[in-house]
PDB file of C-alpha atoms in Angstrom:
ATOM      1  CA  MET A   5     -44.094 246.211  -4.384  1.00  0.00           C
ATOM      2  CA  SER A   6     -46.976 248.364  -4.475  1.00  0.00           C
ATOM      3  CA  GLN A   7     -50.373 247.057  -4.618  1.00  0.00           C
ATOM      4  CA  PRO A   8     -52.388 247.932  -7.837  1.00  0.00           C
ATOM      5  CA  THR A   9     -54.921 250.727  -7.366  1.00  0.00           C
ATOM      6  CA  MET A  10     -57.454 252.181 -10.019  1.00  0.00           C
ATOM      7  CA  ASN A  11     -57.064 255.435 -11.573  1.00  0.00           C
ATOM      8  CA  LEU A  12     -60.575 256.710 -11.442  1.00  0.00           C
ATOM      9  CA  GLU A  13     -60.234 260.044 -13.025  1.00  0.00           C
ATOM     10  CA  PRO A  14     -61.120 258.485 -16.544  1.00  0.00           C
ATOM     11  CA  VAL A  15     -64.357 257.370 -15.115  1.00  0.00           C
ATOM     12  CA  ALA A  16     -65.103 260.708 -13.777  1.00  0.00           C
ATOM     13  CA  ASP A  17     -64.380 261.980 -17.267  1.00  0.00           C
ATOM     14  CA  HIS A  18     -65.994 259.490 -19.280  1.00  0.00           C
ATOM     15  CA  ALA A  19     -69.175 260.463 -21.427  1.00  0.00           C
ATOM     16  CA  PRO A  20     -71.316 257.368 -21.244  1.00  0.00           C
ATOM     17  CA  LEU A  21     -73.192 255.979 -24.105  1.00  0.00           C
ATOM     18  CA  GLU A  22     -76.885 255.435 -23.365  1.00  0.00           C
ATOM     19  CA  ILE A  23     -79.281 252.999 -24.378  1.00  0.00           C
ATOM     20  CA  ASP A  24     -83.031 253.670 -24.826  1.00  0.00           C
ATOM     21  CA  ASP A  25     -84.278 250.790 -27.021  1.00  0.00           C
ATOM     22  CA  GLN A  26     -84.814 248.215 -24.637  1.00  0.00           C
ATOM     23  CA  GLU A  27     -87.999 246.940 -22.783  1.00  0.00           C
ATOM     24  CA  HIS A  28     -86.765 247.524 -19.315  1.00  0.00           C
ATOM     25  CA  ASP A  29     -84.264 249.669 -17.345  1.00  0.00           C
ATOM     26  CA  ALA A  30     -81.922 248.695 -14.656  1.00  0.00           C
ATOM     27  CA  ALA A  31     -78.771 249.825 -12.941  1.00  0.00           C
ATOM     28  CA  VAL A  32     -75.879 248.546 -11.052  1.00  0.00           C
ATOM     29  CA  LEU A  33     -73.121 249.884  -8.741  1.00  0.00           C
ATOM     30  CA  ALA A  34     -69.503 248.695  -9.067  1.00  0.00           C
ATOM     31  CA  PRO A  35     -68.409 249.353  -5.547  1.00  0.00           C
ATOM     32  CA  ILE A  36     -64.701 249.696  -5.059  1.00  0.00           C
ATOM     33  CA  ILE A  37     -63.320 248.923  -1.562  1.00  0.00           C
ATOM     34  CA  GLU A  38     -59.764 249.928  -0.546  1.00  0.00           C
ATOM     35  CA  ARG A  39     -58.366 246.992   1.618  1.00  0.00           C
ATOM     36  CA  ASP A  40     -54.704 246.632   2.972  1.00  0.00           C
ATOM     37  CA  GLY A  41     -53.642 249.376   0.434  1.00  0.00           C
ATOM     38  CA  GLU A  42     -55.298 247.557  -2.800  1.00  0.00           C
ATOM     39  CA  ASP A  43     -58.318 248.262  -4.537  1.00  0.00           C
ATOM     40  CA  HIS A  44     -60.889 245.635  -4.488  1.00  0.00           C
ATOM     41  CA  LEU A  45     -64.491 245.192  -6.297  1.00  0.00           C
ATOM     42  CA  LEU A  46     -67.533 243.900  -4.498  1.00  0.00           C
ATOM     43  CA  PHE A  47     -69.707 241.349  -6.305  1.00  0.00           C
ATOM     44  CA  THR A  48     -72.752 239.430  -5.371  1.00  0.00           C
ATOM     45  CA  ARG A  49     -73.463 235.798  -6.158  1.00  0.00           C
ATOM     46  CA  ARG A  50     -77.068 235.601  -7.124  1.00  0.00           C
ATOM     47  CA  ALA A  51     -79.098 232.996  -5.430  1.00  0.00           C
ATOM     48  CA  ASP A  52     -79.658 229.730  -7.355  1.00  0.00           C
ATOM     49  CA  HIS A  53     -83.506 229.799  -6.924  1.00  0.00           C
ATOM     50  CA  LEU A  54     -83.791 232.934  -9.155  1.00  0.00           C
ATOM     51  CA  GLY A  55     -85.112 232.865 -12.542  1.00  0.00           C
ATOM     52  CA  GLU A  56     -82.698 235.062 -14.252  1.00  0.00           C
ATOM     53  CA  HIS A  57     -79.037 234.690 -14.050  1.00  0.00           C
ATOM     54  CA  PRO A  58     -79.114 232.117 -11.053  1.00  0.00           C
ATOM     55  CA  GLY A  59     -75.857 231.549  -9.266  1.00  0.00           C
ATOM     56  CA  GLN A  60     -74.137 234.353 -11.262  1.00  0.00           C
ATOM     57  CA  MET A  61     -71.733 236.872 -10.082  1.00  0.00           C
ATOM     58  CA  SER A  62     -72.771 240.374 -10.427  1.00  0.00           C
ATOM     59  CA  PHE A  63     -72.704 243.989  -9.109  1.00  0.00           C
ATOM     60  CA  PRO A  64     -75.485 245.037  -6.746  1.00  0.00           C
ATOM     61  CA  GLY A  65     -78.432 246.396  -8.673  1.00  0.00           C
ATOM     62  CA  GLY A  66     -81.554 245.560 -10.484  1.00  0.00           C
ATOM     63  CA  GLY A  67     -84.620 246.830 -12.271  1.00  0.00           C
ATOM     64  CA  ALA A  68     -85.843 250.536 -12.478  1.00  0.00           C
ATOM     65  CA  GLU A  69     -89.183 251.107 -10.472  1.00  0.00           C
ATOM     66  CA  SER A  70     -91.452 254.033 -11.215  1.00  0.00           C
ATOM     67  CA  PHE A  71     -90.753 255.538  -7.775  1.00  0.00           C
ATOM     68  CA  ASP A  72     -87.151 255.935  -8.314  1.00  0.00           C
ATOM     69  CA  ASP A  73     -86.186 259.591  -9.276  1.00  0.00           C
ATOM     70  CA  SER A  74     -83.466 258.770 -11.446  1.00  0.00           C
ATOM     71  CA  ILE A  75     -81.249 255.704 -12.723  1.00  0.00           C
ATOM     72  CA  LEU A  76     -78.761 256.350 -10.251  1.00  0.00           C
ATOM     73  CA  ASP A  77     -81.475 256.141  -7.550  1.00  0.00           C
ATOM     74  CA  THR A  78     -82.352 252.590  -8.786  1.00  0.00           C
ATOM     75  CA  ALA A  79     -78.617 251.690  -8.456  1.00  0.00           C
ATOM     76  CA  LEU A  80     -78.361 253.041  -4.946  1.00  0.00           C
ATOM     77  CA  ARG A  81     -81.916 251.500  -3.840  1.00  0.00           C
ATOM     78  CA  GLU A  82     -80.869 248.136  -5.074  1.00  0.00           C
ATOM     79  CA  ALA A  83     -77.564 248.389  -3.509  1.00  0.00           C
ATOM     80  CA  ASN A  84     -79.185 249.206  -0.084  1.00  0.00           C
ATOM     81  CA  GLU A  85     -81.838 246.326  -0.502  1.00  0.00           C
ATOM     82  CA  GLU A  86     -79.320 243.748  -1.482  1.00  0.00           C
ATOM     83  CA  ILE A  87     -76.182 244.351   0.573  1.00  0.00           C
ATOM     84  CA  GLY A  88     -77.171 246.950   3.175  1.00  0.00           C
ATOM     85  CA  LEU A  89     -75.142 249.811   1.660  1.00  0.00           C
ATOM     86  CA  GLU A  90     -76.495 253.163   2.556  1.00  0.00           C
ATOM     87  CA  PRO A  91     -76.710 255.680  -0.281  1.00  0.00           C
ATOM     88  CA  ASP A  92     -74.772 258.312   1.893  1.00  0.00           C
ATOM     89  CA  GLU A  93     -71.901 255.753   2.288  1.00  0.00           C
ATOM     90  CA  VAL A  94     -71.261 255.848  -1.494  1.00  0.00           C
ATOM     91  CA  GLU A  95     -68.936 258.128  -3.080  1.00  0.00           C
ATOM     92  CA  ILE A  96     -70.159 258.067  -6.845  1.00  0.00           C
ATOM     93  CA  VAL A  97     -67.059 258.501  -9.379  1.00  0.00           C
ATOM     94  CA  GLY A  98     -68.908 258.104 -12.583  1.00  0.00           C
ATOM     95  CA  GLN A  99     -70.768 256.222 -15.050  1.00  0.00           C
ATOM     96  CA  LEU A 100     -69.821 253.383 -17.588  1.00  0.00           C
ATOM     97  CA  ASP A 101     -71.516 252.805 -21.029  1.00  0.00           C
ATOM     98  CA  ASP A 102     -74.977 251.166 -20.792  1.00  0.00           C
ATOM     99  CA  ILE A 103     -75.223 247.688 -22.009  1.00  0.00           C
ATOM    100  CA  ARG A 104     -77.914 245.424 -23.438  1.00  0.00           C
ATOM    101  CA  THR A 105     -78.475 241.983 -21.771  1.00  0.00           C
ATOM    102  CA  ILE A 106     -80.114 239.016 -23.436  1.00  0.00           C
ATOM    103  CA  THR A 107     -83.261 239.480 -21.103  1.00  0.00           C
ATOM    104  CA  GLU A 108     -84.074 243.043 -23.075  1.00  0.00           C
ATOM    105  CA  TYR A 109     -82.750 245.161 -20.026  1.00  0.00           C
ATOM    106  CA  ALA A 110     -80.387 248.412 -20.856  1.00  0.00           C
ATOM    107  CA  VAL A 111     -78.399 248.283 -17.772  1.00  0.00           C
ATOM    108  CA  THR A 112     -76.557 251.513 -16.498  1.00  0.00           C
ATOM    109  CA  PRO A 113     -73.342 250.911 -14.451  1.00  0.00           C
ATOM    110  CA  PHE A 114     -72.331 253.454 -11.991  1.00  0.00           C
ATOM    111  CA  VAL A 115     -68.836 253.260 -10.213  1.00  0.00           C
ATOM    112  CA  GLY A 116     -68.565 254.374  -6.504  1.00  0.00           C
ATOM    113  CA  ARG A 117     -66.228 254.069  -3.593  1.00  0.00           C
ATOM    114  CA  VAL A 118     -67.761 252.400  -0.607  1.00  0.00           C
ATOM    115  CA  PRO A 119     -66.429 251.956   3.022  1.00  0.00           C
ATOM    116  CA  ASP A 120     -64.469 248.645   3.776  1.00  0.00           C
ATOM    117  CA  ARG A 121     -67.180 247.070   6.225  1.00  0.00           C
ATOM    118  CA  GLU A 122     -69.073 243.799   6.635  1.00  0.00           C
ATOM    119  CA  TYR A 123     -71.903 243.782   4.195  1.00  0.00           C
ATOM    120  CA  VAL A 124     -74.905 241.442   4.710  1.00  0.00           C
ATOM    121  CA  GLY A 125     -76.828 240.040   1.737  1.00  0.00           C
ATOM    122  CA  ASP A 126     -80.621 240.408   1.574  1.00  0.00           C
ATOM    123  CA  GLY A 127     -81.027 236.517   2.297  1.00  0.00           C
ATOM    124  CA  TYR A 128     -83.307 236.117  -0.928  1.00  0.00           C
ATOM    125  CA  GLU A 129     -81.672 237.348  -4.123  1.00  0.00           C
ATOM    126  CA  VAL A 130     -78.166 237.412  -2.683  1.00  0.00           C
ATOM    127  CA  ALA A 131     -76.492 234.067  -1.810  1.00  0.00           C
ATOM    128  CA  GLU A 132     -73.034 235.477  -1.091  1.00  0.00           C
ATOM    129  CA  ILE A 133     -71.137 238.788  -0.964  1.00  0.00           C
ATOM    130  CA  VAL A 134     -67.693 238.522  -2.574  1.00  0.00           C
ATOM    131  CA  VAL A 135     -64.865 240.969  -2.532  1.00  0.00           C
ATOM    132  CA  LEU A 136     -62.205 240.378  -5.071  1.00  0.00           C
ATOM    133  CA  PRO A 137     -58.725 241.941  -5.182  1.00  0.00           C
ATOM    134  CA  LEU A 138     -57.749 244.011  -8.212  1.00  0.00           C
ATOM    135  CA  SER A 139     -54.526 242.010  -8.416  1.00  0.00           C
ATOM    136  CA  GLY A 140     -56.512 239.079  -8.962  1.00  0.00           C
ATOM    137  CA  LEU A 141     -58.810 240.604 -11.813  1.00  0.00           C
ATOM    138  CA  LEU A 142     -55.759 241.913 -13.438  1.00  0.00           C
ATOM    139  CA  ASP A 143     -53.625 238.712 -13.524  1.00  0.00           C
ATOM    140  CA  PRO A 144     -53.666 237.450 -17.208  1.00  0.00           C
ATOM    141  CA  GLU A 145     -53.603 233.779 -15.872  1.00  0.00           C
ATOM    142  CA  ASN A 146     -57.049 234.619 -14.330  1.00  0.00           C
ATOM    143  CA  TYR A 147     -58.735 235.839 -17.687  1.00  0.00           C
ATOM    144  CA  GLU A 148     -59.856 234.138 -20.840  1.00  0.00           C
ATOM    145  CA  TYR A 149     -62.566 234.659 -23.315  1.00  0.00           C
ATOM    146  CA  GLU A 150     -64.549 233.191 -26.141  1.00  0.00           C
ATOM    147  CA  ARG A 151     -66.757 234.180 -28.916  1.00  0.00           C
ATOM    148  CA  ARG A 152     -70.339 233.741 -29.150  1.00  0.00           C
ATOM    149  CA  ASP A 153     -73.380 234.895 -31.247  1.00  0.00           C
ATOM    150  CA  HIS A 154     -75.328 237.496 -29.522  1.00  0.00           C
ATOM    151  CA  PRO A 155     -79.134 238.052 -30.870  1.00  0.00           C
ATOM    152  CA  TYR A 156     -78.520 241.924 -30.964  1.00  0.00           C
ATOM    153  CA  TYR A 157     -74.721 242.273 -31.408  1.00  0.00           C
ATOM    154  CA  GLY A 158     -73.964 239.310 -33.385  1.00  0.00           C
ATOM    155  CA  ASP A 159     -70.494 237.921 -33.046  1.00  0.00           C
ATOM    156  CA  ILE A 160     -69.189 238.990 -29.449  1.00  0.00           C
ATOM    157  CA  VAL A 161     -66.578 238.205 -27.019  1.00  0.00           C
ATOM    158  CA  ILE A 162     -67.507 236.711 -23.516  1.00  0.00           C
ATOM    159  CA  HIS A 163     -65.106 237.649 -20.970  1.00  0.00           C
ATOM    160  CA  TYR A 164     -64.149 235.145 -17.844  1.00  0.00           C
ATOM    161  CA  PHE A 165     -62.350 236.277 -14.875  1.00  0.00           C
ATOM    162  CA  HIS A 166     -61.486 233.486 -12.495  1.00  0.00           C
ATOM    163  CA  VAL A 167     -60.598 234.683  -9.094  1.00  0.00           C
ATOM    164  CA  ASP A 168     -60.527 233.037  -5.806  1.00  0.00           C
ATOM    165  CA  GLY A 169     -62.672 230.135  -6.878  1.00  0.00           C
ATOM    166  CA  TYR A 170     -65.349 232.528  -8.493  1.00  0.00           C
ATOM    167  CA  THR A 171     -66.047 233.468 -12.040  1.00  0.00           C
ATOM    168  CA  VAL A 172     -67.260 236.801 -13.296  1.00  0.00           C
ATOM    169  CA  TRP A 173     -68.649 236.820 -17.003  1.00  0.00           C
ATOM    170  CA  GLY A 174     -71.734 237.656 -18.842  1.00  0.00           C
ATOM    171  CA  ALA A 175     -72.889 241.352 -18.601  1.00  0.00           C
ATOM    172  CA  THR A 176     -70.885 241.858 -15.445  1.00  0.00           C
ATOM    173  CA  GLY A 177     -67.728 240.693 -17.324  1.00  0.00           C
ATOM    174  CA  ARG A 178     -68.324 243.277 -19.959  1.00  0.00           C
ATOM    175  CA  ILE A 179     -68.937 246.192 -17.482  1.00  0.00           C
ATOM    176  CA  LEU A 180     -65.799 244.924 -15.631  1.00  0.00           C
ATOM    177  CA  VAL A 181     -63.676 244.895 -18.842  1.00  0.00           C
ATOM    178  CA  GLN A 182     -64.686 248.620 -19.568  1.00  0.00           C
ATOM    179  CA  LEU A 183     -63.913 249.539 -15.733  1.00  0.00           C
ATOM    180  CA  LEU A 184     -60.583 248.002 -15.866  1.00  0.00           C
ATOM    181  CA  GLU A 185     -59.540 249.265 -19.152  1.00  0.00           C
ATOM    182  CA  LEU A 186     -60.570 252.916 -18.148  1.00  0.00           C
ATOM    183  CA  THR A 187     -58.835 252.801 -14.686  1.00  0.00           C
ATOM    184  CA  THR A 188     -55.844 250.268 -15.231  1.00  0.00           C
ATOM    185  CA  GLU A 189     -53.304 249.043 -17.714  1.00  0.00           C
ATOM    186  CA  PHE A 190     -55.601 246.038 -18.482  1.00  0.00           C
ATOM    187  CA  GLU A 191     -56.030 245.007 -22.094  1.00  0.00           C
ATOM    188  CA  PRO A 192     -57.801 241.671 -22.978  1.00  0.00           C
ATOM    189  CA  PRO A 193     -55.185 239.316 -24.712  1.00  0.00           C
ATOM    190  CA  GLU A 194     -55.697 239.230 -28.461  1.00  0.00           C
ATOM    191  CA  ARG A 195     -55.977 235.548 -28.541  1.00  0.00           C
ATOM    192  CA  VAL A 196     -56.870 233.098 -25.849  1.00  0.00           C
ATOM    193  CA  GLU A 197     -57.881 229.369 -26.673  1.00  0.00           C
ATOM    194  CA  ARG A 198     -60.947 228.186 -25.119  1.00  0.00           C
ATOM    195  CA  SER A 199     -63.158 225.515 -26.380  1.00  0.00           C
ATOM    196  CA  ARG A 200     -67.027 226.352 -26.495  1.00  0.00           C
ATOM    197  CA  ARG A 201     -69.026 224.392 -24.006  1.00  0.00           C
TER     198      ARG A 201
END
């Protein structure tokens, strides 16, 4: 049985929606690693001491700085700072739709292939580097959602991916859903029972 892979052509062809009405700009990189014939995604687990989103799973990235030449440069700089990924190691495939966060950021997600090597966290923002297999992210048994009220969007769906003891959700979950919908046969189930906590 062949391992699942991502068809990245729809990402390369995607015309992303851009958001320009938030107080801050940020960018992330969704790094794709091919390992043992299967695509994997690299995430970071944010350190517990951070003020925003402590302990959560995220893609490498962060806020734009005045010295960044572009929002792509922001994503590459942050990935370098957080996990030691050199910009010239990244094969950028494309860009996903911007998303708004509850912390008033417009986040621009980029997708890129990166080498399968050991990455080292920065020791401050990054508590752990986690590489999750596409097969686990696509397993319907590992996915659930709930509805919540968002201050900007109103009634929204929060996606949860539970893989290998980690949970990807929130803004990263929204980015992941679009990436999986563009590159695989993934479709979120219409109904999943989940009690609000």
